[in-house]
C-alpha cells in the first residue's frame, strides 16, 4: 500500500480538492493507497475539512497537531503514522502533480527505495526569491555533498528508508537533504511545479531566510570554520601592521596612526562579535537538541473513520495504543 502524506497548514480550500484529485489518480492507476493528512495547527477550517473528507472517503486518515510545528515536523509525524509499504510526501496545494506519484510508484515496484521528485521548472517566482534559493542550495549542496539545486520535498520512500529516517534522533531535521543522506537505491523523477490554485504560499522572505540558516547549520559546521579563517586573516594583518609599527617605532615616527587604531578596533571587534554570534547559534541548536523535546504534539487523530483524542482516549472502539 502507498501512504501519501499531506501536510496542511491553513489549506481549507485545498483539502477536498487534494483528497479527490490524488484519490482519483491513484485509484485510476489501480494502486492501493491511504491519504495521511497532517493538520499543522491551522487557524482556519482545515481540520473540519479533513473531518469531512475522512467521513466521505475511507482512505483518509489524519493527525491534528496541538499547534503549528512546521512542515518538517508535519512530514515526520505523517511518516510515523503511515502504515504503507512505501510512503510519499506531497504538498496540499497540488503544486506537486499527483500523476507523478504514479510514476514514482512504478519505480518503487521496480525496486527503487528512494524516489526523489526533482523540479524541472520552479514555477513562477520573483527574481530575488530565485536568486536567494539558488544561493541557499549551493551552500547546502556543498554541506550535504549532494546536488540539491532542484530538490523538493516531493518524494516516495520505501518502508526501510522511512524507518531509517524515523530512527534519527535529531530534532532539527531537513527532510529534503536527509532523504538523500540515508542513501539506499535512489532514483529521481522530474516534475513541473504547478501553479497554486487556492490560498497562498505560507512562506515569507523572513521565514525562508530563517529556514535556510537553520538548515545550513543543521547540516554543516562550515560557518564555524569561518571563525578560524577570519582569525588567520586578522593574524596576517597583525603581522604586517606589527612589522610596520615596529619599523616606525625604531625609526622615530611612532606617534601617528590613530586612524589605523580605530579602524583595527572596529574591524576586529566586528569579527569577534560575528564569530561569537555564529558559535552562539550552534550552542543554541545544541541546547535545543539536548532538551530533547518532542518534535510535535498530536491533539487528535482520525483512524478508520473514527476520531479520537490522543492520549485521552478510553473508547473501546479505538484500536490504538495510547
Ligand atoms: N505547510 C505546513 N506547515 C507550515 C507551512 C506549510 O504543513 O508551517 C504545508 C502547506 O500546507 C503545504 C506545504 O507545506 O502543503 C507547502 O507549503 P507552501 O505551498 O506554502 O510552500 P511553497 O509551495 O510556497 O514552497
Ligand atoms: Mg506550495
mmCIF file of C-alpha atoms and ligand atoms in Angstrom:
data_model
loop_
_atom_site.group_PDB
_atom_site.id
_atom_site.type_symbol
_atom_site.label_atom_id
_atom_site.label_comp_id
_atom_site.label_asym_id
_atom_site.label_seq_id
_atom_site.Cartn_x
_atom_site.Cartn_y
_atom_site.Cartn_z
ATOM 1 C CA UNK A 1 0.000 0.000 0.000
ATOM 2 C CA UNK A 2 1.097 3.539 -0.765
ATOM 3 C CA UNK A 3 0.682 6.080 2.048
ATOM 4 C CA UNK A 4 0.524 9.641 0.796
ATOM 5 C CA UNK A 5 1.457 12.129 3.500
ATOM 6 C CA UNK A 6 -0.026 15.572 3.001
ATOM 7 C CA UNK A 7 0.954 18.300 5.476
ATOM 8 C CA UNK A 8 -1.587 21.091 5.574
ATOM 9 C CA UNK A 9 -1.394 24.489 7.194
ATOM 10 C CA UNK A 10 -4.307 26.833 6.549
ATOM 11 C CA UNK A 11 -5.383 24.938 3.462
ATOM 12 C CA UNK A 12 -9.157 24.713 3.971
ATOM 13 C CA UNK A 13 -9.852 25.329 0.303
ATOM 14 C CA UNK A 14 -7.440 22.651 -0.857
ATOM 15 C CA UNK A 15 -8.263 19.623 1.344
ATOM 16 C CA UNK A 16 -11.299 18.326 -0.554
ATOM 17 C CA UNK A 17 -9.649 19.060 -3.881
ATOM 18 C CA UNK A 18 -6.392 17.342 -2.918
ATOM 19 C CA UNK A 19 -8.162 14.279 -1.490
ATOM 20 C CA UNK A 20 -10.353 13.926 -4.566
ATOM 21 C CA UNK A 21 -7.596 14.544 -7.080
ATOM 22 C CA UNK A 22 -4.961 12.278 -5.525
ATOM 23 C CA UNK A 23 -7.600 9.591 -4.889
ATOM 24 C CA UNK A 24 -8.801 9.753 -8.482
ATOM 25 C CA UNK A 25 -5.314 9.454 -9.939
ATOM 26 C CA UNK A 26 -4.210 6.588 -7.658
ATOM 27 C CA UNK A 27 -7.482 4.653 -7.989
ATOM 28 C CA UNK A 28 -7.236 5.143 -11.755
ATOM 29 C CA UNK A 29 -3.781 3.574 -11.716
ATOM 30 C CA UNK A 30 -5.016 0.669 -9.576
ATOM 31 C CA UNK A 31 -2.761 1.481 -6.621
ATOM 32 C CA UNK A 32 -3.877 0.654 -3.063
ATOM 33 C CA UNK A 33 -3.399 3.810 -1.006
ATOM 34 C CA UNK A 34 -4.163 5.822 2.121
ATOM 35 C CA UNK A 35 -4.054 9.587 2.472
ATOM 36 C CA UNK A 36 -2.493 10.825 5.700
ATOM 37 C CA UNK A 37 -3.398 14.460 6.235
ATOM 38 C CA UNK A 38 -1.424 16.267 8.912
ATOM 39 C CA UNK A 39 -3.094 19.424 10.118
ATOM 40 C CA UNK A 40 -0.182 21.565 11.272
ATOM 41 C CA UNK A 41 -2.086 23.744 13.752
ATOM 42 C CA UNK A 42 -4.123 25.556 11.114
ATOM 43 C CA UNK A 43 -6.064 28.614 12.160
ATOM 44 C CA UNK A 44 -8.791 28.218 9.555
ATOM 45 C CA UNK A 45 -11.257 25.392 8.877
ATOM 46 C CA UNK A 46 -8.635 22.913 7.658
ATOM 47 C CA UNK A 47 -9.365 20.319 10.360
ATOM 48 C CA UNK A 48 -13.135 20.488 9.734
ATOM 49 C CA UNK A 49 -12.459 19.988 6.035
ATOM 50 C CA UNK A 50 -10.246 16.990 6.827
ATOM 51 C CA UNK A 51 -13.012 15.551 9.040
ATOM 52 C CA UNK A 52 -15.444 15.940 6.174
ATOM 53 C CA UNK A 53 -13.030 14.303 3.737
ATOM 54 C CA UNK A 54 -12.476 11.406 6.177
ATOM 55 C CA UNK A 55 -16.231 10.906 6.582
ATOM 56 C CA UNK A 56 -16.612 10.720 2.826
ATOM 57 C CA UNK A 57 -13.566 8.655 1.979
ATOM 58 C CA UNK A 58 -12.297 5.678 3.986
ATOM 59 C CA UNK A 59 -8.813 6.143 2.510
ATOM 60 C CA UNK A 60 -8.339 9.290 4.569
ATOM 61 C CA UNK A 61 -6.599 9.173 7.955
ATOM 62 C CA UNK A 62 -5.450 12.304 9.733
ATOM 63 C CA UNK A 63 -3.435 13.821 12.533
ATOM 64 C CA UNK A 64 -4.030 17.161 14.162
ATOM 65 C CA UNK A 65 -1.127 18.978 15.838
ATOM 66 C CA UNK A 66 -1.732 20.888 19.043
ATOM 67 C CA UNK A 67 -0.206 23.956 17.370
ATOM 68 C CA UNK A 68 1.854 24.886 14.317
ATOM 69 C CA UNK A 69 5.086 22.893 14.450
ATOM 70 C CA UNK A 70 6.168 23.488 10.848
ATOM 71 C CA UNK A 71 6.211 21.378 7.730
ATOM 72 C CA UNK A 72 9.269 19.325 8.729
ATOM 73 C CA UNK A 73 7.502 18.084 11.861
ATOM 74 C CA UNK A 74 4.288 17.506 9.931
ATOM 75 C CA UNK A 75 6.065 15.329 7.363
ATOM 76 C CA UNK A 76 7.764 13.255 10.062
ATOM 77 C CA UNK A 77 4.522 12.815 12.006
ATOM 78 C CA UNK A 78 2.790 11.657 8.837
ATOM 79 C CA UNK A 79 5.592 9.192 8.097
ATOM 80 C CA UNK A 80 5.451 7.884 11.665
ATOM 81 C CA UNK A 81 1.757 7.134 11.486
ATOM 82 C CA UNK A 82 1.685 5.835 7.907
ATOM 83 C CA UNK A 83 1.262 2.110 7.517
ATOM 84 C CA UNK A 84 2.060 1.621 3.834
ATOM 85 C CA UNK A 85 4.955 -0.393 2.427
ATOM 86 C CA UNK A 86 6.001 2.843 0.771
ATOM 87 C CA UNK A 87 5.262 6.442 1.675
ATOM 88 C CA UNK A 88 5.106 9.541 -0.459
ATOM 89 C CA UNK A 89 5.128 13.111 0.780
ATOM 90 C CA UNK A 90 3.415 15.827 -1.213
ATOM 91 C CA UNK A 91 2.129 19.363 -0.752
ATOM 92 C CA UNK A 92 -1.510 20.000 -0.109
ATOM 93 C CA UNK A 93 -1.709 22.771 -2.689
ATOM 94 C CA UNK A 94 -1.304 20.309 -5.600
ATOM 95 C CA UNK A 95 1.857 22.096 -6.730
ATOM 96 C CA UNK A 96 3.259 18.576 -6.813
ATOM 97 C CA UNK A 97 1.318 16.871 -9.610
ATOM 98 C CA UNK A 98 -0.456 13.669 -8.414
ATOM 99 C CA UNK A 99 0.252 11.993 -11.769
ATOM 100 C CA UNK A 100 3.959 11.955 -10.811
ATOM 101 C CA UNK A 101 3.025 9.787 -7.800
ATOM 102 C CA UNK A 102 2.072 7.004 -10.179
ATOM 103 C CA UNK A 103 5.405 7.319 -11.970
ATOM 104 C CA UNK A 104 7.193 7.157 -8.603
ATOM 105 C CA UNK A 105 5.185 4.149 -7.515
ATOM 106 C CA UNK A 106 6.101 2.247 -10.685
ATOM 107 C CA UNK A 107 9.784 2.906 -9.988
ATOM 108 C CA UNK A 108 9.305 1.647 -6.424
ATOM 109 C CA UNK A 109 7.786 -1.538 -7.866
ATOM 110 C CA UNK A 110 10.969 -1.918 -9.898
ATOM 111 C CA UNK A 111 12.945 -1.996 -6.661
ATOM 112 C CA UNK A 112 13.998 1.605 -6.062
ATOM 113 C CA UNK A 113 13.861 2.607 -2.406
ATOM 114 C CA UNK A 114 14.117 6.384 -2.558
ATOM 115 C CA UNK A 115 12.471 8.178 -5.457
ATOM 116 C CA UNK A 116 13.159 11.900 -5.414
ATOM 117 C CA UNK A 117 10.934 14.383 -7.156
ATOM 118 C CA UNK A 118 13.179 16.959 -8.828
ATOM 119 C CA UNK A 119 11.913 20.230 -10.192
ATOM 120 C CA UNK A 120 12.146 20.521 -13.952
ATOM 121 C CA UNK A 121 10.978 24.084 -13.627
ATOM 122 C CA UNK A 122 10.449 26.089 -10.456
ATOM 123 C CA UNK A 123 7.084 27.646 -11.321
ATOM 124 C CA UNK A 124 6.521 31.380 -11.051
ATOM 125 C CA UNK A 125 8.821 33.146 -8.589
ATOM 126 C CA UNK A 126 10.311 36.569 -8.158
ATOM 127 C CA UNK A 127 13.905 37.192 -9.294
ATOM 128 C CA UNK A 128 15.069 37.823 -5.714
ATOM 129 C CA UNK A 129 13.441 34.620 -4.476
ATOM 130 C CA UNK A 130 15.058 32.614 -7.257
ATOM 131 C CA UNK A 131 18.485 34.144 -6.568
ATOM 132 C CA UNK A 132 18.371 33.508 -2.816
ATOM 133 C CA UNK A 133 17.045 29.980 -3.330
ATOM 134 C CA UNK A 134 19.983 29.449 -5.713
ATOM 135 C CA UNK A 135 22.484 30.637 -3.100
ATOM 136 C CA UNK A 136 20.905 28.521 -0.363
ATOM 137 C CA UNK A 137 21.015 25.375 -2.483
ATOM 138 C CA UNK A 138 24.628 25.990 -3.458
ATOM 139 C CA UNK A 139 25.617 26.165 0.210
ATOM 140 C CA UNK A 140 23.500 23.244 1.353
ATOM 141 C CA UNK A 141 24.609 21.097 -1.611
ATOM 142 C CA UNK A 142 28.222 21.651 -0.573
ATOM 143 C CA UNK A 143 27.399 20.935 3.050
ATOM 144 C CA UNK A 144 25.449 17.765 2.389
ATOM 145 C CA UNK A 145 27.749 16.800 -0.505
ATOM 146 C CA UNK A 146 24.686 16.118 -2.640
ATOM 147 C CA UNK A 147 23.410 18.227 -5.536
ATOM 148 C CA UNK A 148 20.224 19.726 -4.192
ATOM 149 C CA UNK A 149 19.669 22.561 -6.636
ATOM 150 C CA UNK A 150 16.452 21.047 -7.933
ATOM 151 C CA UNK A 151 15.456 19.081 -4.833
ATOM 152 C CA UNK A 152 11.962 19.230 -3.388
ATOM 153 C CA UNK A 153 10.006 17.642 -0.555
ATOM 154 C CA UNK A 154 8.073 15.590 -3.090
ATOM 155 C CA UNK A 155 9.406 12.046 -2.650
ATOM 156 C CA UNK A 156 8.452 8.431 -2.378
ATOM 157 C CA UNK A 157 10.282 6.314 0.181
ATOM 158 C CA UNK A 158 10.340 2.607 0.772
ATOM 159 C CA UNK A 159 9.424 1.388 4.270
ATOM 160 C CA UNK A 160 13.107 0.710 5.005
ATOM 161 C CA UNK A 161 14.057 4.282 4.145
ATOM 162 C CA UNK A 162 11.148 5.634 6.200
ATOM 163 C CA UNK A 163 12.219 3.592 9.211
ATOM 164 C CA UNK A 164 15.808 4.810 8.805
ATOM 165 C CA UNK A 165 14.593 8.408 8.746
ATOM 166 C CA UNK A 166 12.345 7.944 11.749
ATOM 167 C CA UNK A 167 15.146 6.333 13.724
ATOM 168 C CA UNK A 168 17.228 9.522 13.538
ATOM 169 C CA UNK A 169 17.350 11.062 16.982
ATOM 170 C CA UNK A 170 17.897 14.669 15.944
ATOM 171 C CA UNK A 171 15.137 17.263 16.436
ATOM 172 C CA UNK A 172 16.267 19.679 13.775
ATOM 173 C CA UNK A 173 15.593 17.790 10.605
ATOM 174 C CA UNK A 174 15.823 18.832 6.975
ATOM 175 C CA UNK A 175 13.816 16.180 5.194
ATOM 176 C CA UNK A 176 14.913 17.190 1.717
ATOM 177 C CA UNK A 177 18.571 16.541 2.488
ATOM 178 C CA UNK A 178 18.184 13.694 4.993
ATOM 179 C CA UNK A 179 16.328 11.568 2.492
ATOM 180 C CA UNK A 180 19.417 11.718 0.249
ATOM 181 C CA UNK A 181 21.804 11.337 3.171
ATOM 182 C CA UNK A 182 20.331 7.953 4.156
ATOM 183 C CA UNK A 183 21.370 6.517 0.793
ATOM 184 C CA UNK A 184 19.542 3.371 -0.391
ATOM 185 C CA UNK A 185 18.761 2.651 -4.031
ATOM 186 C CA UNK A 186 17.851 6.070 -5.309
ATOM 187 C CA UNK A 187 16.442 7.473 -8.484
ATOM 188 C CA UNK A 188 14.610 10.621 -9.441
ATOM 189 C CA UNK A 189 11.589 11.745 -11.383
ATOM 190 C CA UNK A 190 11.251 15.192 -12.899
ATOM 191 C CA UNK A 191 8.118 17.215 -12.425
ATOM 192 C CA UNK A 192 6.908 20.696 -13.219
ATOM 193 C CA UNK A 193 5.914 22.768 -10.218
ATOM 194 C CA UNK A 194 2.253 23.638 -10.742
ATOM 195 C CA UNK A 195 0.562 26.927 -10.007
ATOM 196 C CA UNK A 196 -1.142 27.149 -6.624
ATOM 197 C CA UNK A 197 -4.862 27.382 -7.358
ATOM 198 C CA UNK A 198 -6.226 28.387 -3.936
ATOM 199 C CA UNK A 199 -4.805 30.116 -0.886
ATOM 200 C CA UNK A 200 -1.269 31.448 -0.777
ATOM 201 C CA UNK A 201 2.255 30.338 -0.004
ATOM 202 C CA UNK A 202 2.966 30.112 3.729
ATOM 203 C CA UNK A 203 6.495 31.378 3.304
ATOM 204 C CA UNK A 204 7.581 34.947 3.731
ATOM 205 C CA UNK A 205 11.074 36.124 2.823
ATOM 206 C CA UNK A 206 11.942 36.303 6.512
ATOM 207 C CA UNK A 207 10.674 32.818 7.342
ATOM 208 C CA UNK A 208 12.530 31.420 4.339
ATOM 209 C CA UNK A 209 15.744 33.126 5.456
ATOM 210 C CA UNK A 210 15.419 31.658 8.939
ATOM 211 C CA UNK A 211 14.638 28.252 7.447
ATOM 212 C CA UNK A 212 17.720 28.478 5.229
ATOM 213 C CA UNK A 213 20.052 29.379 8.117
ATOM 214 C CA UNK A 214 18.592 26.663 10.333
ATOM 215 C CA UNK A 215 19.083 24.013 7.683
ATOM 216 C CA UNK A 216 22.589 25.070 6.761
ATOM 217 C CA UNK A 217 23.556 24.902 10.436
ATOM 218 C CA UNK A 218 21.863 21.535 10.897
ATOM 219 C CA UNK A 219 23.850 20.093 8.015
ATOM 220 C CA UNK A 220 27.192 21.837 8.196
ATOM 221 C CA UNK A 221 29.761 23.286 10.579
ATOM 222 C CA UNK A 222 31.425 25.352 7.861
ATOM 223 C CA UNK A 223 30.134 28.663 9.318
ATOM 224 C CA UNK A 224 32.162 27.898 12.453
ATOM 225 C CA UNK A 225 35.255 27.391 10.351
ATOM 226 C CA UNK A 226 34.635 30.888 9.087
ATOM 227 C CA UNK A 227 35.713 31.987 12.546
ATOM 228 C CA UNK A 228 39.053 30.207 12.141
ATOM 229 C CA UNK A 229 39.562 31.658 8.660
ATOM 230 C CA UNK A 230 38.760 35.143 9.937
ATOM 231 C CA UNK A 231 41.230 34.549 12.780
ATOM 232 C CA UNK A 232 44.030 33.716 10.352
ATOM 233 C CA UNK A 233 43.160 36.723 8.235
ATOM 234 C CA UNK A 234 43.410 39.020 11.242
ATOM 235 C CA UNK A 235 46.672 37.340 12.294
ATOM 236 C CA UNK A 236 48.133 38.092 8.867
ATOM 237 C CA UNK A 237 47.035 41.696 9.216
ATOM 238 C CA UNK A 238 48.600 41.783 12.694
ATOM 239 C CA UNK A 239 51.966 40.593 11.368
ATOM 240 C CA UNK A 240 52.022 43.162 8.566
ATOM 241 C CA UNK A 241 50.923 46.056 10.746
ATOM 242 C CA UNK A 242 53.122 44.871 13.603
ATOM 243 C CA UNK A 243 56.220 44.976 11.435
ATOM 244 C CA UNK A 244 55.228 48.378 10.081
ATOM 245 C CA UNK A 245 54.684 49.761 13.598
ATOM 246 C CA UNK A 246 57.997 48.393 14.832
ATOM 247 C CA UNK A 247 59.856 49.842 11.881
ATOM 248 C CA UNK A 248 58.195 53.208 12.539
ATOM 249 C CA UNK A 249 58.965 52.968 16.249
ATOM 250 C CA UNK A 250 62.647 52.323 15.745
ATOM 251 C CA UNK A 251 62.948 54.999 13.097
ATOM 252 C CA UNK A 252 61.394 57.509 15.452
ATOM 253 C CA UNK A 253 57.995 58.220 13.722
ATOM 254 C CA UNK A 254 55.714 56.357 16.095
ATOM 255 C CA UNK A 255 53.089 58.922 17.120
ATOM 256 C CA UNK A 256 50.778 58.853 14.093
ATOM 257 C CA UNK A 257 48.357 56.034 13.361
ATOM 258 C CA UNK A 258 45.266 56.999 15.310
ATOM 259 C CA UNK A 259 43.022 56.174 12.316
ATOM 260 C CA UNK A 260 44.664 52.767 11.992
ATOM 261 C CA UNK A 261 43.984 52.021 15.651
ATOM 262 C CA UNK A 262 40.311 52.995 15.382
ATOM 263 C CA UNK A 263 39.856 51.000 12.176
ATOM 264 C CA UNK A 264 41.555 47.921 13.590
ATOM 265 C CA UNK A 265 39.483 48.110 16.735
ATOM 266 C CA UNK A 266 36.269 48.292 14.724
ATOM 267 C CA UNK A 267 37.214 45.558 12.269
ATOM 268 C CA UNK A 268 38.474 43.128 14.874
ATOM 269 C CA UNK A 269 35.557 43.992 17.164
ATOM 270 C CA UNK A 270 33.051 43.117 14.467
ATOM 271 C CA UNK A 271 34.884 39.911 13.560
ATOM 272 C CA UNK A 272 34.774 38.852 17.201
ATOM 273 C CA UNK A 273 31.103 39.661 17.585
ATOM 274 C CA UNK A 274 30.103 37.884 14.378
ATOM 275 C CA UNK A 275 32.178 34.893 15.429
ATOM 276 C CA UNK A 276 30.544 34.786 18.834
ATOM 277 C CA UNK A 277 27.170 35.041 17.132
ATOM 278 C CA UNK A 278 27.928 32.058 14.913
ATOM 279 C CA UNK A 279 29.182 29.980 17.824
ATOM 280 C CA UNK A 280 26.208 31.138 19.901
ATOM 281 C CA UNK A 281 23.827 29.968 17.202
ATOM 282 C CA UNK A 282 25.352 26.495 17.236
ATOM 283 C CA UNK A 283 25.200 26.398 21.012
ATOM 284 C CA UNK A 284 21.524 27.356 20.856
ATOM 285 C CA UNK A 285 20.908 24.496 18.450
ATOM 286 C CA UNK A 286 22.811 22.093 20.702
ATOM 287 C CA UNK A 287 20.695 23.313 23.616
ATOM 288 C CA UNK A 288 17.522 22.643 21.647
ATOM 289 C CA UNK A 289 18.680 19.143 20.788
ATOM 290 C CA UNK A 290 19.780 18.381 24.341
ATOM 291 C CA UNK A 291 16.417 19.382 25.776
ATOM 292 C CA UNK A 292 15.017 16.529 23.748
ATOM 293 C CA UNK A 293 11.519 17.931 23.494
ATOM 294 C CA UNK A 294 9.202 16.051 21.156
ATOM 295 C CA UNK A 295 9.213 17.328 17.596
ATOM 296 C CA UNK A 296 5.443 17.738 17.669
ATOM 297 C CA UNK A 297 2.384 17.069 19.822
ATOM 298 C CA UNK A 298 -0.685 15.437 18.407
ATOM 299 C CA UNK A 299 -4.036 16.506 19.814
ATOM 300 C CA UNK A 300 -6.421 14.478 17.674
ATOM 301 C CA UNK A 301 -6.377 11.803 15.067
ATOM 302 C CA UNK A 302 -8.757 10.155 12.676
ATOM 303 C CA UNK A 303 -8.183 6.495 12.009
ATOM 304 C CA UNK A 304 -10.532 4.084 10.277
ATOM 305 C CA UNK A 305 -13.052 6.883 10.059
ATOM 306 C CA UNK A 306 -13.071 7.326 13.855
ATOM 307 C CA UNK A 307 -11.807 10.384 15.624
ATOM 308 C CA UNK A 308 -10.055 10.186 18.947
ATOM 309 C CA UNK A 309 -8.127 12.497 21.199
ATOM 310 C CA UNK A 310 -4.637 11.210 21.503
ATOM 311 C CA UNK A 311 -3.618 10.177 24.971
ATOM 312 C CA UNK A 312 -7.078 10.649 26.460
ATOM 313 C CA UNK A 313 -8.993 8.097 24.511
ATOM 314 C CA UNK A 314 -10.805 5.483 26.577
ATOM 315 C CA UNK A 315 -13.174 4.440 23.862
ATOM 316 C CA UNK A 316 -13.284 0.681 23.444
ATOM 317 C CA UNK A 317 -13.773 1.134 19.740
ATOM 318 C CA UNK A 318 -10.438 2.845 19.492
ATOM 319 C CA UNK A 319 -7.836 0.335 18.475
ATOM 320 C CA UNK A 320 -4.786 2.500 19.051
ATOM 321 C CA UNK A 321 -2.359 2.013 21.905
ATOM 322 C CA UNK A 322 -2.314 5.169 23.926
HETATM 323 N N1 LIG B 1 2.915 23.685 5.477
HETATM 324 C C1 LIG B 1 2.830 23.099 6.731
HETATM 325 N N2 LIG B 1 3.248 23.820 7.829
HETATM 326 C C2 LIG B 1 3.735 25.078 7.731
HETATM 327 C C3 LIG B 1 3.842 25.653 6.434
HETATM 328 C C4 LIG B 1 3.437 24.926 5.341
HETATM 329 O O1 LIG B 1 2.398 21.965 6.869
HETATM 330 O O2 LIG B 1 4.069 25.665 8.766
HETATM 331 C C5 LIG B 1 2.473 22.905 4.284
HETATM 332 C C6 LIG B 1 1.451 23.609 3.389
HETATM 333 O O3 LIG B 1 0.140 23.399 3.835
HETATM 334 C C7 LIG B 1 1.700 22.944 2.051
HETATM 335 C C8 LIG B 1 3.201 22.677 2.076
HETATM 336 O O4 LIG B 1 3.577 22.714 3.451
HETATM 337 O O5 LIG B 1 1.018 21.705 1.943
HETATM 338 C C9 LIG B 1 3.970 23.674 1.258
HETATM 339 O O6 LIG B 1 3.661 24.988 1.673
HETATM 340 P P1 LIG B 1 3.547 26.196 0.673
HETATM 341 O O7 LIG B 1 2.720 25.828 -0.508
HETATM 342 O O8 LIG B 1 3.092 27.364 1.473
HETATM 343 O O9 LIG B 1 5.056 26.394 0.260
HETATM 344 P P2 LIG B 1 5.634 26.703 -1.209
HETATM 345 O O10 LIG B 1 4.934 25.780 -2.167
HETATM 346 O O11 LIG B 1 5.321 28.118 -1.450
HETATM 347 O O12 LIG B 1 7.088 26.396 -1.066
HETATM 348 MG MG1 LIG B 2 3.080 25.459 -2.389
#
